[in-house]
């Protein structure tokens, strides 16, 4: 009896399938996008926060599946694109890659460790911003400079927010411990 | 092939999803096509949430500010200031009314006074993505808004419309890195390009080092971008540094200085002029003056009774206009004539104005032909019984104070032609 590479490498999903789980993901993603849509206008300090990106990172990490991660990332990214003035696909491609990356990384690291989450969120934010900037320059032809100082500060802040945010999602039952 | 796909199932799926999105991007960017249906659905599904949230926030803010806080203030006032009379209470009430004046009223006043046709709109949300600076308005095509229209506030420019839907529209703020607009400096008339930097402080580019721009100078829209009408305030320079070729100028965007709640969308822009005074400088507001009457050749040029007025509209204080008129040789008011006369007297007596220790020259001497001013300036010459011709016949010249003369000259009635 022979097994394919994916069947061996990919562990069983922590979450059960079903519409309920899908609705949970959709609900959290929608809330994150709504937050990005509305809250920074009122509280300027929260402008640095990229909540849809953190959600894109969290669910693939918990599911430990690159394929479901890339679809979650694509869905969130396209929804974000639809609510921005950008062409559809800019956030979509970036978050697709993030979702895939998070799903792949989760197979090799302990995703419940806070330090791992912190470093992962920092790196993923940097990757997302650099990728987005590169796409704007190459695909849209906009000669925009990347503000490294600001990007690094934003990455640190998002990573610091990601740890309690992920712990909160774990606690309300969206994480691995309670959903397993 | 099947073995390859099944072996690299994940990568194949990733490649397929990214490829689909790349094709979608290419369709939109190259063909300038838009997947409008998806956007309309997204906007239509999100804006109701945003409206509800905005309504809840506004009402709760009103409840707190209009009832809870006022009740507390009232009780505190009652406890602390029981002895206040009705006039004080009325005064406080009027002050409170002024303090809580609605911004919408101010916006409406500006809308009426502006030559451009505008429509008021409310900001209901931010576009997603922290890298972009885009807000969403609650008005769209049903209100006549089109892509490319300018968005302003009474304080200055805000951005431009980049996307329009039936009941919502996107505004690209001037702080966004992809924003650009033509601006011109107020004094030096140096033309440059306003660009966002993504950090709330836009810059003005393409102004050569040779042009003189100082911190605090105002920049206005030049109208060259065909988006903003000429003459709208863009912001005030907060720092100016010389670069290699061009200056590096940072701007405090005046349109965003007091937050974004309500804005005006310019439906039909009308170009204006660059104002000579900075916005809000009430002390230097334009003063309308009548044109000059016809010259009376028979009149004595130095007589104060013959008053003439400037022929053009002045925009500065009286002192400034007086000195400028004298310097250019165009004597226009009695104050100018008197100042000119005093200068001539000073020159004839060898007096150097502004030099301490000389005292003031005798301004009562006459400059009529045949009279030696130096002799007239001597004490004997100024005695009325001995030299009656040296006695000034005009009243005001007996008071050599230049300050009030300007006002007095203006108050004189104009002579009949």
Coordinates of C-alpha atoms in Angstrom, one line a residue, chain A residues 33 72-84 87-93 95-96, chain B residues 21 24 38 42:
Chain A
X33 CA -12.8 43.6 7.9
X72 CA -9.0 31.5 3.6
X73 CA -6.3 34.0 2.6
X74 CA -7.8 34.4 -0.9
X75 CA -11.3 34.9 0.5
X76 CA -10.2 37.5 3.1
X77 CA -7.9 39.3 0.6
X78 CA -10.5 39.5 -2.1
X79 CA -13.1 40.8 0.4
X80 CA -10.6 43.4 1.5
X81 CA -9.9 44.3 -2.1
X82 CA -13.6 44.7 -2.8
X83 CA -13.8 47.3 -0.1
X84 CA -10.8 49.2 -1.1
X87 CA -8.0 46.4 -8.2
X88 CA -9.3 43.0 -7.1
X89 CA -6.4 40.7 -6.4
X90 CA -3.8 42.9 -4.8
X91 CA -4.7 41.9 -1.3
X92 CA -6.0 38.6 -2.6
X93 CA -2.6 37.4 -3.9
X95 CA -3.0 37.0 1.6
X96 CA -3.2 33.8 -0.4
Chain B
X21 CA -6.1 36.4 -9.3
X24 CA -8.1 39.2 -12.7
X38 CA -18.4 42.2 -6.7
X42 CA -19.3 44.2 -1.0

